[in-house]
Amino acid sequence: MTQHFQGRSQTRLRSQGDSLSAAVPMGTEILTMDGVLPVEFLEVGDRIITRSSGALRLRGIVRQKTPADLRLVHITPDALGGKPDCETLLPPQQRILIRDWRAKALWGAEQARVAAARLIDGEFIKWSDKRPAALFSLHFARAEVIYANGLELVTAPLTMPAR
């Protein structure tokens, strides 16, 4: 079951691929203006701290049951230059902003937005069989970089279904 929220009323959001390509599991800690909060405690209108635009109001949230056939990527603490802060699970297509030597060495750039699955090394970042109950996608007017468990993650923009 997928629950979509926008504003005070429940409005259907498009979740074709977007919700799983930019999502975090229940329990992931998000940096907000009220401090660090588990993603499941967030509400539309909360002010989320973004790398790209400062503090922004959350425009939409999609909560989706984790598909039975989805394998998540497990990232151990400190696997990415002191990040994440704790054990972290992400969908394989969730993009992570990489701003250290890896970006330059692997992608020839100062920073790169890389799908979690592309970072798998088999030791510190690997496939996981753990299955959280739900995944949450956070939406703003455009794609933003948020802080989740200390990682810089790319969100999907808010999209409405065609009428």
Coordinates of N, CA, C and O in Angstrom, one line a residue:
M1 N 0.8 -1.2 0.0 CA 0.0 0.0 0.0 C 0.9 1.2 0.0 O 1.8 1.3 0.7
T2 N 0.5 2.2 -0.8 CA 1.3 3.4 -0.9 C 0.4 4.6 -0.4 O -0.8 4.7 -0.8
Q3 N 0.9 5.4 0.5 CA 0.2 6.5 1.0 C 0.9 7.8 0.5 O 2.1 7.9 0.6
H4 N 0.1 8.7 -0.1 CA 0.7 9.9 -0.6 C 0.1 11.1 0.2 O -1.1 11.1 0.4
F5 N 0.9 12.0 0.5 CA 0.4 13.2 1.3 C 1.0 14.4 0.6 O 2.2 14.5 0.3
Q6 N 0.2 15.4 0.5 CA 0.6 16.8 0.0 C -0.3 17.8 0.7 O -1.5 17.7 0.6
G7 N 0.3 18.8 1.3 CA -0.5 19.8 2.1 C -1.3 19.1 3.1 O -1.0 18.1 3.7
R8 N -2.4 19.7 3.5 CA -3.3 19.2 4.5 C -4.2 18.1 4.0 O -4.7 17.3 4.8
S9 N -4.5 18.1 2.7 CA -5.4 17.0 2.2 C -4.5 15.9 1.6 O -3.4 16.2 1.2
Q10 N -5.1 14.8 1.4 CA -4.3 13.7 0.8 C -4.5 13.9 -0.7 O -5.6 13.8 -1.2
T11 N -3.5 14.1 -1.4 CA -3.5 14.3 -2.9 C -2.6 13.2 -3.5 O -1.5 13.0 -3.0
R12 N -3.0 12.6 -4.5 CA -2.3 11.6 -5.1 C -1.0 12.1 -5.8 O -1.1 13.0 -6.6
L13 N 0.1 11.6 -5.6 CA 1.4 11.9 -6.2 C 1.8 10.8 -7.1 O 1.5 9.6 -6.8
R14 N 2.5 11.1 -8.2 CA 3.0 10.1 -9.1 C 4.1 9.4 -8.3 O 5.0 10.0 -7.8
S15 N 4.1 8.0 -8.3 CA 5.2 7.3 -7.7 C 5.9 6.3 -8.6 O 6.5 5.4 -8.2
Q16 N 5.7 6.5 -9.9 CA 6.3 5.6 -10.9 C 7.8 5.7 -10.8 O 8.4 6.6 -11.4
G17 N 8.5 4.8 -10.1 CA 9.9 4.8 -10.1 C 10.5 5.8 -9.1 O 11.5 5.6 -8.5
D18 N 9.9 7.0 -9.1 CA 10.5 8.1 -8.3 C 10.5 7.7 -6.8 O 11.5 8.0 -6.1
S19 N 9.5 7.0 -6.3 CA 9.4 6.7 -4.9 C 10.4 5.7 -4.4 O 10.8 5.8 -3.3
L20 N 10.9 4.9 -5.3 CA 11.9 3.9 -4.9 C 13.3 4.3 -5.4 O 14.3 3.8 -4.9
S21 N 13.4 5.3 -6.3 CA 14.7 5.7 -6.7 C 15.2 6.8 -5.7 O 16.4 7.1 -5.7
A22 N 14.4 7.4 -4.9 CA 14.8 8.4 -3.9 C 13.9 8.1 -2.7 O 12.9 8.8 -2.5
A23 N 14.4 7.2 -1.8 CA 13.6 6.8 -0.7 C 14.5 6.4 0.5 O 15.7 5.9 0.2
V24 N 14.0 6.4 1.7 CA 14.8 6.0 2.8 C 13.8 5.1 3.7 O 12.6 5.3 3.7
P25 N 14.4 4.1 4.4 CA 13.5 3.3 5.2 C 13.2 3.9 6.5 O 13.8 4.9 7.0
M26 N 12.1 3.4 7.1 CA 11.7 3.8 8.4 C 12.9 3.8 9.4 O 13.7 2.9 9.3
G27 N 13.0 4.8 10.2 CA 14.1 4.9 11.2 C 15.2 5.7 10.7 O 16.1 6.1 11.6
T28 N 15.3 6.1 9.5 CA 16.4 6.9 9.0 C 16.2 8.3 9.6 O 15.1 8.9 9.6
E29 N 17.3 8.9 10.1 CA 17.3 10.2 10.8 C 17.6 11.3 9.8 O 18.6 11.3 9.1
I30 N 16.6 12.2 9.7 CA 16.7 13.3 8.7 C 17.0 14.6 9.5 O 16.4 14.9 10.6
L31 N 17.9 15.5 9.0 CA 18.2 16.7 9.6 C 17.2 17.8 9.3 O 16.9 18.1 8.1
T32 N 16.5 18.3 10.3 CA 15.5 19.3 10.2 C 15.8 20.5 11.0 O 16.7 20.5 11.8
M33 N 15.0 21.6 10.9 CA 15.2 22.8 11.7 C 14.8 22.5 13.2 O 15.2 23.3 14.0
D34 N 14.1 21.4 13.4 CA 13.8 21.0 14.8 C 14.8 19.9 15.3 O 14.5 19.3 16.4
G35 N 15.8 19.7 14.6 CA 16.8 18.7 15.0 C 16.8 17.5 14.1 O 16.1 17.5 13.1
V36 N 17.4 16.4 14.6 CA 17.4 15.2 13.8 C 16.2 14.4 14.2 O 15.9 14.2 15.4
L37 N 15.3 14.0 13.2 CA 14.1 13.3 13.4 C 14.0 12.1 12.5 O 14.4 12.1 11.4
P38 N 13.4 11.0 13.1 CA 13.2 9.8 12.2 C 12.2 10.2 11.1 O 11.3 11.0 11.3
V39 N 12.5 9.7 9.9 CA 11.7 10.0 8.7 C 10.2 9.8 9.0 O 9.4 10.6 8.5
E40 N 9.8 8.8 9.7 CA 8.4 8.5 9.9 C 7.7 9.6 10.8 O 6.5 9.6 10.9
F41 N 8.5 10.4 11.5 CA 7.9 11.5 12.3 C 7.7 12.8 11.5 O 7.1 13.7 12.0
L42 N 8.2 12.9 10.3 CA 8.1 14.1 9.5 C 6.6 14.3 8.9 O 5.9 13.3 8.7
E43 N 6.3 15.5 8.8 CA 5.0 15.9 8.2 C 5.2 16.9 7.1 O 6.2 17.7 7.1
V44 N 4.3 17.0 6.2 CA 4.3 18.0 5.2 C 4.3 19.4 5.9 O 3.6 19.6 6.9
G45 N 5.2 20.3 5.4 CA 5.3 21.6 6.0 C 6.5 21.7 7.0 O 7.0 22.8 7.3
D46 N 7.1 20.5 7.4 CA 8.3 20.6 8.3 C 9.4 21.2 7.5 O 9.5 21.0 6.2
R47 N 10.3 21.9 8.2 CA 11.4 22.5 7.5 C 12.6 21.6 7.6 O 13.2 21.3 8.6
I48 N 13.0 21.1 6.4 CA 14.1 20.2 6.3 C 15.4 21.0 5.8 O 15.3 21.8 4.9
I49 N 16.5 20.6 6.4 CA 17.8 21.3 6.0 C 18.3 20.6 4.8 O 18.5 19.4 4.8
T50 N 18.5 21.4 3.7 CA 19.1 20.9 2.5 C 20.4 21.5 2.2 O 20.7 22.6 2.6
R51 N 21.3 20.7 1.5 CA 22.6 21.3 1.1 C 22.4 22.3 0.0 O 23.1 23.3 0.0
S52 N 21.5 22.0 -0.8 CA 21.3 22.8 -2.1 C 20.6 24.1 -1.9 O 20.8 25.1 -2.6
S53 N 19.6 24.2 -0.9 CA 18.8 25.4 -0.8 C 18.5 25.8 0.6 O 17.6 26.6 0.9
G54 N 19.3 25.4 1.6 CA 19.0 25.8 3.0 C 17.8 25.1 3.5 O 17.5 23.9 3.1
A55 N 17.1 25.7 4.4 CA 15.9 25.1 5.0 C 14.7 25.3 4.1 O 14.4 26.4 3.7
L56 N 14.1 24.1 3.8 CA 12.9 24.2 2.9 C 11.8 23.4 3.5 O 12.0 22.4 4.2
R57 N 10.6 23.9 3.2 CA 9.4 23.2 3.7 C 9.1 21.9 2.9 O 9.2 22.0 1.6
L58 N 8.9 20.8 3.6 CA 8.6 19.6 2.9 C 7.3 19.7 2.2 O 6.3 20.1 2.8
R59 N 7.2 19.4 0.9 CA 6.0 19.6 0.1 C 5.2 18.3 0.0 O 4.0 18.4 -0.3
G60 N 5.8 17.2 0.1 CA 5.1 15.9 -0.1 C 5.9 14.8 0.5 O 7.1 14.8 0.6
I61 N 5.2 13.7 1.0 CA 5.8 12.5 1.5 C 5.0 11.3 0.9 O 3.8 11.3 0.8
V62 N 5.8 10.3 0.5 CA 5.2 9.1 0.0 C 5.7 8.0 0.9 O 6.9 7.8 1.1
R63 N 4.8 7.3 1.5 CA 5.1 6.1 2.3 C 4.7 4.9 1.6 O 3.5 4.8 1.2
Q64 N 5.6 4.0 1.4 CA 5.3 2.8 0.6 C 5.8 1.6 1.3 O 6.9 1.6 1.8
K65 N 5.0 0.5 1.2 CA 5.5 -0.8 1.8 C 6.6 -1.2 0.9 O 6.6 -1.1 -0.3
T66 N 7.7 -1.7 1.6 CA 8.9 -2.2 0.9 C 8.5 -3.4 0.0 O 8.0 -4.4 0.6
P67 N 8.7 -3.3 -1.3 CA 8.4 -4.5 -2.1 C 9.2 -5.7 -1.7 O 10.4 -5.6 -1.4
A68 N 8.6 -6.9 -1.8 CA 9.2 -8.1 -1.3 C 10.4 -8.5 -2.2 O 11.4 -9.1 -1.7
D69 N 10.5 -8.0 -3.4 CA 11.6 -8.4 -4.3 C 12.7 -7.3 -4.3 O 13.7 -7.5 -5.1
L70 N 12.6 -6.3 -3.5 CA 13.6 -5.2 -3.5 C 14.7 -5.6 -2.6 O 14.5 -5.8 -1.4
R71 N 16.0 -5.6 -3.1 CA 17.2 -5.8 -2.3 C 17.7 -4.4 -2.0 O 17.9 -3.6 -2.9
L72 N 18.0 -4.2 -0.8 CA 18.5 -2.9 -0.4 C 20.1 -2.9 -0.3 O 20.6 -4.0 -0.2
V73 N 20.7 -1.8 -0.3 CA 22.1 -1.6 -0.1 C 22.4 -1.3 1.3 O 21.8 -0.3 1.9
H74 N 23.3 -2.0 1.9 CA 23.7 -1.8 3.3 C 25.0 -1.0 3.4 O 26.0 -1.4 2.7
I75 N 25.0 0.1 4.0 CA 26.2 0.9 4.2 C 26.6 1.0 5.6 O 25.8 1.4 6.5
T76 N 27.8 0.6 5.9 CA 28.3 0.5 7.3 C 28.7 1.9 7.8 O 29.0 2.8 6.9
P77 N 28.7 2.2 9.1 CA 29.1 3.5 9.6 C 30.6 3.8 9.1 O 31.4 3.0 9.0
D78 N 30.7 5.1 8.7 CA 32.0 5.6 8.3 C 32.5 5.0 6.9 O 33.7 5.3 6.6
A79 N 31.7 4.3 6.2 CA 32.1 3.7 4.9 C 32.5 4.7 3.9 O 33.3 4.5 3.0
L80 N 31.9 5.9 4.0 CA 32.1 7.0 3.0 C 32.7 8.2 3.6 O 32.1 9.3 3.7
G81 N 33.9 8.1 4.0 CA 34.6 9.2 4.6 C 34.0 9.8 5.8 O 33.8 11.0 5.9
G82 N 33.7 9.0 6.8 CA 33.1 9.4 8.1 C 31.6 9.4 8.1 O 31.0 9.8 9.0
K83 N 31.0 9.0 7.0 CA 29.6 8.9 6.8 C 29.2 7.5 6.4 O 30.0 6.9 5.7
P84 N 28.1 7.0 6.7 CA 27.0 7.6 7.5 C 27.3 7.5 9.0 O 28.3 6.8 9.4
D85 N 26.4 8.1 9.8 CA 26.6 8.0 11.2 C 26.3 6.7 11.9 O 26.7 6.4 13.0
C86 N 25.5 5.9 11.2 CA 25.0 4.6 11.7 C 24.8 3.7 10.5 O 24.8 4.1 9.3
E87 N 24.5 2.4 10.8 CA 24.1 1.4 9.8 C 23.0 2.0 8.9 O 22.0 2.5 9.5
T88 N 23.1 2.0 7.6 CA 22.1 2.6 6.8 C 21.7 1.7 5.6 O 22.6 1.1 5.0
L89 N 20.4 1.6 5.4 CA 19.9 0.8 4.2 C 19.3 1.8 3.2 O 18.6 2.7 3.6
L90 N 19.6 1.6 1.9 CA 19.0 2.4 0.9 C 18.6 1.6 -0.3 O 19.2 0.5 -0.6
P91 N 17.6 2.0 -1.0 CA 17.2 1.4 -2.3 C 18.4 1.5 -3.2 O 19.2 2.5 -3.2
P92 N 18.6 0.6 -4.1 CA 19.8 0.6 -5.0 C 19.9 1.8 -5.9 O 21.0 2.2 -6.2
Q93 N 18.8 2.4 -6.3 CA 18.9 3.6 -7.2 C 18.9 4.9 -6.4 O 19.0 6.0 -7.0
Q94 N 18.9 4.9 -5.1 CA 19.0 6.1 -4.3 C 20.3 6.8 -4.6 O 21.4 6.2 -4.4
R95 N 20.3 8.0 -5.0 CA 21.5 8.7 -5.3 C 22.1 9.4 -4.1 O 21.4 10.0 -3.3
I96 N 23.4 9.2 -3.9 CA 24.2 9.8 -2.8 C 25.1 10.8 -3.4 O 25.8 10.5 -4.4
L97 N 25.2 12.0 -2.7 CA 26.2 13.0 -3.2 C 27.6 12.6 -2.6 O 27.7 12.6 -1.4
I98 N 28.5 12.3 -3.5 CA 29.9 12.0 -3.1 C 30.7 13.2 -3.3 O 30.8 13.7 -4.4
R99 N 31.4 13.7 -2.3 CA 32.3 14.9 -2.4 C 33.7 14.7 -1.9 O 34.3 15.6 -1.4
D100 N 34.2 13.5 -2.0 CA 35.5 13.2 -1.5 C 36.4 12.7 -2.6 O 36.0 12.8 -3.8
W101 N 37.5 12.1 -2.3 CA 38.4 11.6 -3.3 C 37.8 10.6 -4.3 O 38.2 10.5 -5.4
R102 N 36.7 9.9 -3.9 CA 36.0 9.0 -4.7 C 35.4 9.6 -6.0 O 35.5 9.1 -7.1
A103 N 34.9 10.8 -5.8 CA 34.3 11.5 -6.9 C 35.3 11.8 -7.9 O 35.1 11.6 -9.1
K104 N 36.5 12.3 -7.5 CA 37.5 12.7 -8.4 C 38.1 11.4 -9.1 O 38.3 11.4 -10.3
A105 N 38.4 10.4 -8.3 CA 39.1 9.2 -8.8 C 38.2 8.4 -9.7 O 38.6 7.8 -10.7
L106 N 36.9 8.3 -9.3 CA 36.0 7.4 -10.1 C 35.2 8.1 -11.2 O 34.8 7.4 -12.2
W107 N 34.9 9.3 -10.9 CA 34.0 10.0 -11.9 C 34.6 11.3 -12.5 O 34.0 12.0 -13.2
G108 N 35.9 11.6 -12.1 CA 36.6 12.7 -12.6 C 36.0 14.1 -12.3 O 36.1 15.0 -13.1
A109 N 35.3 14.2 -11.2 CA 34.6 15.4 -10.8 C 34.8 15.7 -9.3 O 35.1 14.8 -8.6
E110 N 34.6 17.0 -8.9 CA 34.7 17.3 -7.5 C 33.6 16.7 -6.7 O 33.8 16.4 -5.5
Q111 N 32.5 16.5 -7.3 CA 31.3 15.8 -6.6 C 30.6 15.0 -7.7 O 30.6 15.3 -8.9
A112 N 29.9 14.0 -7.2 CA 29.1 13.1 -8.1 C 27.8 12.6 -7.3 O 27.9 12.4 -6.1
R113 N 26.7 12.5 -8.1 CA 25.5 11.9 -7.5 C 25.4 10.5 -8.0 O 25.2 10.3 -9.2
V114 N 25.7 9.6 -7.1 CA 25.9 8.2 -7.5 C 24.8 7.3 -6.9 O 24.5 7.4 -5.7
A115 N 24.2 6.4 -7.7 CA 23.3 5.4 -7.1 C 24.0 4.5 -6.1 O 25.2 4.1 -6.3
A116 N 23.3 4.2 -5.0 CA 23.9 3.4 -3.9 C 24.5 2.1 -4.4 O 25.6 1.7 -4.0
A117 N 23.8 1.5 -5.4 CA 24.3 0.2 -5.9 C 25.7 0.3 -6.6 O 26.4 -0.7 -6.6
R118 N 26.0 1.4 -7.1 CA 27.3 1.6 -7.8 C 28.4 1.7 -6.9 O 29.6 1.7 -7.3
L119 N 28.1 1.9 -5.6 CA 29.2 2.1 -4.6 C 29.5 0.7 -3.9 O 30.4 0.7 -3.0
I120 N 28.8 -0.3 -4.2 CA 29.0 -1.6 -3.5 C 30.4 -2.1 -3.7 O 31.0 -2.1 -4.8
D121 N 31.1 -2.4 -2.6 CA 32.5 -2.9 -2.6 C 32.5 -4.3 -2.0 O 33.6 -4.9 -2.0
G122 N 31.4 -4.8 -1.5 CA 31.4 -6.2 -0.9 C 31.9 -6.3 0.5 O 31.7 -7.3 1.1
E123 N 32.4 -5.2 1.0 CA 32.9 -5.2 2.4 C 32.2 -4.2 3.3 O 31.6 -4.5 4.3
F124 N 32.3 -2.9 2.9 CA 31.7 -1.8 3.7 C 30.3 -1.4 3.2 O 29.5 -0.9 3.9
I125 N 30.2 -1.6 1.9 CA 28.9 -1.4 1.2 C 28.5 -2.6 0.4 O 29.3 -3.1 -0.4
K126 N 27.4 -3.2 0.8 CA 27.0 -4.5 0.2 C 25.5 -4.7 0.1 O 24.8 -3.9 0.7
W127 N 25.1 -5.7 -0.6 CA 23.7 -6.0 -0.7 C 23.2 -6.5 0.7 O 24.0 -7.2 1.4
S128 N 22.0 -6.3 1.0 CA 21.4 -6.7 2.2 C 20.1 -7.5 2.0 O 19.3 -7.2 1.0
D129 N 19.8 -8.4 2.8 CA 18.5 -9.1 2.8 C 17.5 -8.6 3.8 O 16.4 -9.1 3.9
K130 N 18.0 -7.6 4.6 CA 17.1 -6.9 5.5 C 16.0 -6.2 4.8 O 16.2 -5.6 3.7
R131 N 14.8 -6.2 5.3 CA 13.6 -5.6 4.7 C 12.8 -4.8 5.6 O 12.1 -5.3 6.4
P132 N 13.0 -3.4 5.6 CA 12.3 -2.6 6.5 C 10.8 -2.6 6.1 O 10.5 -2.9 4.9
A133 N 9.9 -2.3 7.0 CA 8.5 -2.4 6.7 C 8.1 -1.4 5.7 O 7.2 -1.6 4.9
A134 N 8.7 -0.2 5.7 CA 8.2 0.9 4.8 C 9.4 1.7 4.3 O 10.4 1.8 5.0
L135 N 9.2 2.3 3.1 CA 10.2 3.3 2.6 C 9.4 4.6 2.5 O 8.2 4.7 2.1
F136 N 10.2 5.7 2.7 CA 9.6 7.1 2.6 C 10.3 7.9 1.6 O 11.6 7.9 1.6
S137 N 9.6 8.6 0.7 CA 10.2 9.5 -0.2 C 9.8 10.9 0.2 O 8.6 11.1 0.5
L138 N 10.7 11.8 0.3 CA 10.5 13.2 0.7 C 10.6 14.0 -0.6 O 11.5 13.9 -1.4
H139 N 9.6 14.9 -0.8 CA 9.5 15.7 -2.0 C 9.5 17.2 -1.7 O 8.8 17.7 -0.8
F140 N 10.2 17.9 -2.6 CA 10.2 19.4 -2.6 C 9.9 19.8 -4.0 O 9.6 19.0 -4.8
A141 N 9.8 21.1 -4.3 CA 9.4 21.6 -5.6 C 10.4 21.1 -6.7 O 10.0 20.9 -7.8
R142 N 11.7 20.9 -6.3 CA 12.7 20.3 -7.2 C 13.5 19.3 -6.5 O 13.4 19.2 -5.2
A143 N 14.4 18.6 -7.2 CA 15.3 17.7 -6.5 C 16.2 18.5 -5.6 O 16.7 19.5 -5.9
E144 N 16.4 18.0 -4.4 CA 17.2 18.6 -3.4 C 18.2 17.6 -2.8 O 18.0 16.4 -2.9
V145 N 19.2 18.1 -2.1 CA 20.1 17.2 -1.4 C 19.8 17.4 0.1 O 19.9 18.5 0.6
I146 N 19.4 16.3 0.8 CA 19.1 16.3 2.2 C 20.1 15.5 3.0 O 20.9 14.8 2.4
Y147 N 20.1 15.7 4.3 CA 21.0 14.9 5.2 C 20.2 13.8 5.9 O 19.3 14.1 6.6
A148 N 20.6 12.6 5.6 CA 19.9 11.4 6.2 C 21.0 10.5 6.8 O 21.9 10.0 6.0
N149 N 21.0 10.2 8.1 CA 22.0 9.4 8.8 C 23.4 10.0 8.5 O 24.3 9.2 8.4
G150 N 23.5 11.3 8.2 CA 24.8 11.9 7.9 C 25.2 11.9 6.5 O 26.1 12.5 6.1
L151 N 24.5 11.1 5.7 CA 24.7 11.0 4.2 C 24.0 12.2 3.5 O 23.0 12.6 4.0
E152 N 24.5 12.6 2.4 CA 23.9 13.6 1.6 C 23.2 12.8 0.4 O 23.8 12.3 -0.4
L153 N 21.8 12.8 0.5 CA 21.0 12.1 -0.4 C 20.2 13.0 -1.3 O 19.7 14.0 -0.9
V154 N 20.0 12.6 -2.5 CA 19.3 13.4 -3.5 C 17.8 12.9 -3.5 O 17.5 11.7 -3.6
T155 N 16.9 13.9 -3.4 CA 15.5 13.6 -3.4 C 14.9 13.7 -4.8 O 15.6 14.2 -5.7
A156 N 13.7 13.2 -5.0 CA 13.0 13.4 -6.3 C 12.1 14.6 -6.2 O 11.6 14.9 -5.1
P157 N 11.9 15.3 -7.3 CA 11.0 16.5 -7.3 C 9.5 16.0 -7.1 O 9.2 14.9 -7.4
L158 N 8.7 16.9 -6.6 CA 7.3 16.7 -6.4 C 6.7 16.7 -7.8 O 6.9 17.6 -8.6
T159 N 6.0 15.6 -8.1 CA 5.3 15.5 -9.4 C 3.8 15.1 -9.2 O 3.5 14.3 -8.3
M160 N 3.0 15.7 -10.0 CA 1.5 15.3 -9.9 C 1.2 14.5 -11.1 O 1.8 14.6 -12.2
P161 N 0.2 13.6 -11.0 CA -0.2 12.7 -12.1 C -0.9 13.6 -13.2 O -1.5 14.6 -12.9
A162 N -0.7 13.1 -14.4 CA -1.4 13.8 -15.5 C -2.9 13.6 -15.3 O -3.4 12.6 -14.9
R163 N -3.7 14.6 -15.7 CA -5.1 14.5 -15.5 C -5.8 14.2 -16.8 O -5.4 14.5 -17.9

